Coordinates of N, CA and C in Angstrom, one line a residue:
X17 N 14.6 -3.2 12.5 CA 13.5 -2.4 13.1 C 12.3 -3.3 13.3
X18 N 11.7 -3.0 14.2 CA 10.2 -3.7 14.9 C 9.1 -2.7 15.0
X19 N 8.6 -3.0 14.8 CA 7.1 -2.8 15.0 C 7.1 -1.7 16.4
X20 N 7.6 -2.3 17.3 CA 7.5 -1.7 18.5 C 8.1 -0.9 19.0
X21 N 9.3 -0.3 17.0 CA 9.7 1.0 17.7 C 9.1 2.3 16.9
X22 N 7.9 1.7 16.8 CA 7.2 2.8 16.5 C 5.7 3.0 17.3
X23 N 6.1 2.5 18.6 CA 4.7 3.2 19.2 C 4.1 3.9 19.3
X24 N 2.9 4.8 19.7 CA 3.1 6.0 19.1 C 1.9 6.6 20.6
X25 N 2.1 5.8 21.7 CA 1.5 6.5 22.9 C 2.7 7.3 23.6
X26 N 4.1 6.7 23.1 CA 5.5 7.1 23.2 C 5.7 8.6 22.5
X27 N 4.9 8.7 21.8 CA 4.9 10.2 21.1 C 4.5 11.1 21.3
X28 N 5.4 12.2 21.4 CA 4.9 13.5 22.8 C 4.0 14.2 21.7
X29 N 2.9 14.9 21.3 CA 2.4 15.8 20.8 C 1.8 16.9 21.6
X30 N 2.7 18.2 21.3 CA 1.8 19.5 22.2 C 1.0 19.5 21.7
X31 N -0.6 20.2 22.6 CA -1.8 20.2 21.6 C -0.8 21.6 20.8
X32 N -2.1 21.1 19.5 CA -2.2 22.4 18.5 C -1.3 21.4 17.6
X33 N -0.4 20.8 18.0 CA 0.9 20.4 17.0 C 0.0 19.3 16.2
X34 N 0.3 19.3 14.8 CA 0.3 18.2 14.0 C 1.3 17.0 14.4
X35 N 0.4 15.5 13.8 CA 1.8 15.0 14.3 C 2.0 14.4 12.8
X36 N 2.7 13.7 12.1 CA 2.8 13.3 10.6 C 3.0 11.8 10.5
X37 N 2.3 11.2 10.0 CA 2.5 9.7 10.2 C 4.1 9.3 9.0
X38 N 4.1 9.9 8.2 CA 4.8 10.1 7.5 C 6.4 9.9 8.1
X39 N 6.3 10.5 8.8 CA 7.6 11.1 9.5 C 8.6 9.6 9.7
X40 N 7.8 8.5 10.5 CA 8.2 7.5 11.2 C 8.1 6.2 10.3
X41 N 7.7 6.4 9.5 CA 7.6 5.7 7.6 C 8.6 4.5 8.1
X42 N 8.8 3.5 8.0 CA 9.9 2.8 8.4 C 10.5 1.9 6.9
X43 N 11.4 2.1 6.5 CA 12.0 1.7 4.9 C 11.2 0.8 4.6
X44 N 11.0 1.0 3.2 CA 10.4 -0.7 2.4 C 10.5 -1.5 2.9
X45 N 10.0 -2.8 2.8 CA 10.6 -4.3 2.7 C 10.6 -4.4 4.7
X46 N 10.5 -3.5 5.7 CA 10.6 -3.3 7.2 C 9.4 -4.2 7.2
X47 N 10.2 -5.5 7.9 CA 9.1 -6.5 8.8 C 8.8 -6.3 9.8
X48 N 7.2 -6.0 10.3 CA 6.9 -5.2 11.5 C 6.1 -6.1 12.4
X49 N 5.8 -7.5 12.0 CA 5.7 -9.1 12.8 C 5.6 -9.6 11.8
X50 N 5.2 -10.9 12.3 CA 4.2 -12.2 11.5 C 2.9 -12.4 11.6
X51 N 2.3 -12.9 10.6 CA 0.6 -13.0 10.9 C 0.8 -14.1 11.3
X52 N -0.3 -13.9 11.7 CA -0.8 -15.1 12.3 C -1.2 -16.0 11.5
X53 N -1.8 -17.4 12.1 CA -2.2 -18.5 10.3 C -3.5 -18.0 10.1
X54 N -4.4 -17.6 10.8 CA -5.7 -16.5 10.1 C -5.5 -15.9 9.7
X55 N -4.4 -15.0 10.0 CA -4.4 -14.1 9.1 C -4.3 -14.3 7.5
X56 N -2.9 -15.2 7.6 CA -2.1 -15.5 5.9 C -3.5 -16.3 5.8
X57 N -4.1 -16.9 6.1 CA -5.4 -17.7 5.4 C -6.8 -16.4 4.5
X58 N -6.8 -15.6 5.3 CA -7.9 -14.4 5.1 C -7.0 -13.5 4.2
X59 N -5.8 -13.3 4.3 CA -5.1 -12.2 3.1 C -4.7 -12.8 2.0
X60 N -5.0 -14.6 1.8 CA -4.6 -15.3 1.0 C -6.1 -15.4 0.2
X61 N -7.0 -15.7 0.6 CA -8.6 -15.6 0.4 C -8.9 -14.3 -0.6
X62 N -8.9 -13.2 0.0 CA -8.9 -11.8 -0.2 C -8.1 -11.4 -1.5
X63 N -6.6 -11.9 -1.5 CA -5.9 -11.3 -2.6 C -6.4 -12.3 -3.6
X64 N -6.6 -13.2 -3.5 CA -7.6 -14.2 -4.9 C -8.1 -13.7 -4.9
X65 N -9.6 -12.9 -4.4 CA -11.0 -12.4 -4.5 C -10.9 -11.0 -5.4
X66 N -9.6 -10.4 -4.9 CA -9.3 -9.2 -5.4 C -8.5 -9.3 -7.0
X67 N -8.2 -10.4 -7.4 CA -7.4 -10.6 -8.6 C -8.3 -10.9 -9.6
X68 N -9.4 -11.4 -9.2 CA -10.4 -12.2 -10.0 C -11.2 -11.0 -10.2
X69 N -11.4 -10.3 -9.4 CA -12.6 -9.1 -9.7 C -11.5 -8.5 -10.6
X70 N -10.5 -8.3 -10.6 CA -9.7 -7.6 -11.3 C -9.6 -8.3 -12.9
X71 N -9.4 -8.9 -13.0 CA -9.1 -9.8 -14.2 C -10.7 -9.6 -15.0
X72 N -11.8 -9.7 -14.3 CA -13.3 -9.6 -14.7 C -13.4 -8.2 -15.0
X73 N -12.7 -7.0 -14.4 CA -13.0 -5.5 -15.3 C -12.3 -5.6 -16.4
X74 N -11.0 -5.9 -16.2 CA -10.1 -5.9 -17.2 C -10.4 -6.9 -18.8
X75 N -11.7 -7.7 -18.3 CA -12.7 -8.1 -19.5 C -13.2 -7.0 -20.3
X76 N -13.4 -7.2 -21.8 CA -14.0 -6.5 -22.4 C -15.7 -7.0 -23.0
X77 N -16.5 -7.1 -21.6 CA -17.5 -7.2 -22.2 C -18.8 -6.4 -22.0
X78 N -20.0 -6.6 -22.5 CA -21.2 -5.7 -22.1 C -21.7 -6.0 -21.0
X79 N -22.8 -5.2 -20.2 CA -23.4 -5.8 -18.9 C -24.4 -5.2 -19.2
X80 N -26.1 -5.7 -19.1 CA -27.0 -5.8 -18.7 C -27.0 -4.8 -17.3
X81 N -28.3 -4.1 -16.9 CA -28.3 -3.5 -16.1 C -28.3 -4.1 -14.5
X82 N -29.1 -5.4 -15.2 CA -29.3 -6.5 -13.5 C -27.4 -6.9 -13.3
X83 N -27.2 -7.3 -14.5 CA -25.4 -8.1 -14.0 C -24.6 -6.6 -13.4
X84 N -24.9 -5.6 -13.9 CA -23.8 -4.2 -13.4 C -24.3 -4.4 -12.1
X85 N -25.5 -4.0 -11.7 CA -25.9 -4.3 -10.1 C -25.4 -4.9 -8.8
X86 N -25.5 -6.7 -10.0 CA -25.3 -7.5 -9.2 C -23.2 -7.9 -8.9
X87 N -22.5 -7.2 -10.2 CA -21.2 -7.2 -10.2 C -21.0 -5.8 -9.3
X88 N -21.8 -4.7 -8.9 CA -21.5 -3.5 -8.2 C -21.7 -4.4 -6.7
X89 N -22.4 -5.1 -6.4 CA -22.8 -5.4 -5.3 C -21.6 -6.2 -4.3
X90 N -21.0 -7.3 -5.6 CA -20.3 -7.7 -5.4 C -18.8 -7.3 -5.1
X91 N -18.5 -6.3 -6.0 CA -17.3 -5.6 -5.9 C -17.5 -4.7 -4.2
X92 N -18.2 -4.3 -3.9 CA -18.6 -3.4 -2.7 C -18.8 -4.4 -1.6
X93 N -19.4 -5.8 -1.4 CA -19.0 -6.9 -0.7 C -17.4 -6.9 -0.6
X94 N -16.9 -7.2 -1.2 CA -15.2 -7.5 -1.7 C -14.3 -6.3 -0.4
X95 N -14.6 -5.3 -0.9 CA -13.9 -3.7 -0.6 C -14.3 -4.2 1.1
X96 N -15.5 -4.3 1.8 CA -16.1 -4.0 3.1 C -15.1 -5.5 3.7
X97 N -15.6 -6.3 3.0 CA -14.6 -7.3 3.7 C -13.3 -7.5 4.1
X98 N -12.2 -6.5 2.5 CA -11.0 -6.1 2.7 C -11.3 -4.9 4.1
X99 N -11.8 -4.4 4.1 CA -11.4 -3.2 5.3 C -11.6 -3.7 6.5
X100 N -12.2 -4.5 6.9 CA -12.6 -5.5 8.2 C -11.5 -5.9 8.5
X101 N -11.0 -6.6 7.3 CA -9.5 -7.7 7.9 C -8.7 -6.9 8.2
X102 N -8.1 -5.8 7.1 CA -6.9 -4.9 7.2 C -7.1 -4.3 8.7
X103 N -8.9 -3.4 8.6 CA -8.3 -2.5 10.0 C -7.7 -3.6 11.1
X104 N -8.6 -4.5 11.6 CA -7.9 -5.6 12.4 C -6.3 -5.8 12.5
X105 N -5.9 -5.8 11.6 CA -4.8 -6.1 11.3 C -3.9 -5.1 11.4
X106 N -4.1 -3.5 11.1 CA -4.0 -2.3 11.6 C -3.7 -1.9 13.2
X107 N -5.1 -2.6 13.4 CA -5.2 -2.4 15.2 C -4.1 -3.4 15.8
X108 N -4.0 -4.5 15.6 CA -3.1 -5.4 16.1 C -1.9 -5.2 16.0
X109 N -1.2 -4.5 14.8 CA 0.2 -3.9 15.1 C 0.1 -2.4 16.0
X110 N -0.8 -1.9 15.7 CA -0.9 -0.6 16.1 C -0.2 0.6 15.6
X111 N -0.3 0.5 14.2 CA 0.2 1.0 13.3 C -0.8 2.1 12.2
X112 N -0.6 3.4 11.7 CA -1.5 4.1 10.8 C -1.5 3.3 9.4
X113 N -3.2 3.9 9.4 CA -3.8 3.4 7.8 C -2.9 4.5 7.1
X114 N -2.2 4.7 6.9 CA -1.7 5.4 6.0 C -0.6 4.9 5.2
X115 N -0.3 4.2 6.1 CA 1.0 3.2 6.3 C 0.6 2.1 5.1
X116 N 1.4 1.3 4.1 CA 1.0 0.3 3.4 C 1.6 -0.8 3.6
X117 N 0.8 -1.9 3.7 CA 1.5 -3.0 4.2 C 0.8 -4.4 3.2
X118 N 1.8 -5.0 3.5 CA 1.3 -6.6 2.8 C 1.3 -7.5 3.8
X119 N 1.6 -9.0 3.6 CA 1.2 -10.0 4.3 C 1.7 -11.1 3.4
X120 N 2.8 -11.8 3.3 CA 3.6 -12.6 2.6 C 2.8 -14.1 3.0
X121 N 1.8 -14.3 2.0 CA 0.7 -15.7 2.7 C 1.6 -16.6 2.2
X122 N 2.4 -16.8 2.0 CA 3.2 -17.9 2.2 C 4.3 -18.3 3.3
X123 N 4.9 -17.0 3.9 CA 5.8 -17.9 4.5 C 5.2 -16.8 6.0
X124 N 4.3 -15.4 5.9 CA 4.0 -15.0 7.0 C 4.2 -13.7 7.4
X125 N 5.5 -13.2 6.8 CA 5.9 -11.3 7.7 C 4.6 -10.7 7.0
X126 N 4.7 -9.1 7.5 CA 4.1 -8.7 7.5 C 4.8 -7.3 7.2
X127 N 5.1 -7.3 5.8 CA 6.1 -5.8 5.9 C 6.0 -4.8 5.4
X128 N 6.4 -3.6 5.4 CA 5.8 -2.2 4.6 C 6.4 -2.1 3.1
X129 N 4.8 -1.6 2.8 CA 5.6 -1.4 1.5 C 5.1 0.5 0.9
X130 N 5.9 0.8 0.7 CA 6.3 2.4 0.1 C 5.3 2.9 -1.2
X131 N 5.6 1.7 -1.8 CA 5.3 2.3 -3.2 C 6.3 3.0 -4.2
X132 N 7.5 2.8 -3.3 CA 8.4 3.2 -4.5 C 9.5 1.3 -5.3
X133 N 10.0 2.0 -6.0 CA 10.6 1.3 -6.8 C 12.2 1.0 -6.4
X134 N 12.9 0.2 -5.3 CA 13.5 -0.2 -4.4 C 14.6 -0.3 -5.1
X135 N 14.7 -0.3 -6.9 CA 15.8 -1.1 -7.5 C 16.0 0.4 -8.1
X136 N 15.4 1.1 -8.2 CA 15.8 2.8 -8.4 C 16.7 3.5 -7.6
X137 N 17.8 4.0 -7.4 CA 18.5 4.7 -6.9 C 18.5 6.5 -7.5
X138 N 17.5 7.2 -6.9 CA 17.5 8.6 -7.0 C 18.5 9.5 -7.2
X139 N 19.9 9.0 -6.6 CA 21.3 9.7 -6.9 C 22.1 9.7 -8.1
X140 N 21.5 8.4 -8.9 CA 21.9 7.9 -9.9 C 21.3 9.4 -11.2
X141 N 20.3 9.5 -11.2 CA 19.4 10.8 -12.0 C 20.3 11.9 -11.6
X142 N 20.6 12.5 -13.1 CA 21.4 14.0 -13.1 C 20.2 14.7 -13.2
X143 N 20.3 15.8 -12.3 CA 19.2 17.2 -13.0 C 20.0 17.8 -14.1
X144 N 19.4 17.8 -14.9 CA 19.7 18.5 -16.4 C 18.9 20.1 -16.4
X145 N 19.8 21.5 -17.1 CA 19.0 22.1 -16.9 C 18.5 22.3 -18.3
X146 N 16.9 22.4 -18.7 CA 16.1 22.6 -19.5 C 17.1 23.6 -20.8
X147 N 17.3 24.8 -20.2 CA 17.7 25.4 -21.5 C 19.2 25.2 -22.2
X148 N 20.0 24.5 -21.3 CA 21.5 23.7 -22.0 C 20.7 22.5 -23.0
X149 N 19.8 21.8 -22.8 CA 19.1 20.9 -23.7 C 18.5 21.2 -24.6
X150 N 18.2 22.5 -24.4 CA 17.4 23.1 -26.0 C 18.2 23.6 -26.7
X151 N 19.3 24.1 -25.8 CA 20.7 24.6 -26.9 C 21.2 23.6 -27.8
X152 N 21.5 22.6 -27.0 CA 21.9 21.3 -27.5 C 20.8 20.6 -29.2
X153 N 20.1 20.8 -28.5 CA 18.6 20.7 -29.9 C 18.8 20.9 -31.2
X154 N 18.7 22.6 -30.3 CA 19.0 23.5 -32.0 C 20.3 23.4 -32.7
X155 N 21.3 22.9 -31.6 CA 22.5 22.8 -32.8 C 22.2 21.7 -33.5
X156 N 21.5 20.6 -33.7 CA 21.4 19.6 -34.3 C 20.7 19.9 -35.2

């Protein structure tokens, strides 16, 4: 699947109708192009910027009211910068913010990612029902 088969001026909506971005979700790991070398240069930039501010909360130390300021200022620099690149990068596939995607700065795709856990298979999980398990309990 491509990118381009989810256009979405292609997509009939009667008014009144919701449309669900949801709907057109295209599987994990779905490469939807390649960046460009600005781009992998600016998402490579960005994910250091973002790791470091991270690793600095994940410090356990005190702040002064000038350093909270000037680390709030900073973190809020960080965020505005990330949303600059991403929407760009949004617009250019032509794809919803809803949608999550990465940017593999090493070798270039650009593919979706879910948020779910790929090595999980949901069919594998029995539904158990609650009160056979509490029977089970008490006999023990």
């Amino acid at each position: 699947m491509r990118h381009d088969d989810y256009e979405f001026d292609d997509v009939e909506v009667e008014e009144g109708e919701l449309f669900n971005v949801y709907d057109i979700l295209p599987p994990d790991g779905t490469i939807l192009e390649m960046a460009t070398a600005e781009e992998m240069v600016r998402a490579a930039e960005l994910e250091a910027k973002h790791h470091a501010l991270q690793r600095l909360q994940d410090s356990n130390f005190q702040l002064s009211g000038v350093s909270f300021k000037e680390l709030l200022t900073e973190f809020e620099r960080f965020e505005q910068e990330s949303m600059e690149f991403w929407t760009g990068v949004y617009n250019r596939l032509r794809i919803p913010w809803a949608w999550t995607i990465r940017i593999d700065v090493a070798n270039g795709p650009i593919h979706v990612v879910n948020d779910r856990d790929i090595f999980i298979d949901e069919d594998d999980f029995e539904e158990y029902d609650v009160d056979d398990l509490l029977d089970e309990y008490e006999e023990d």
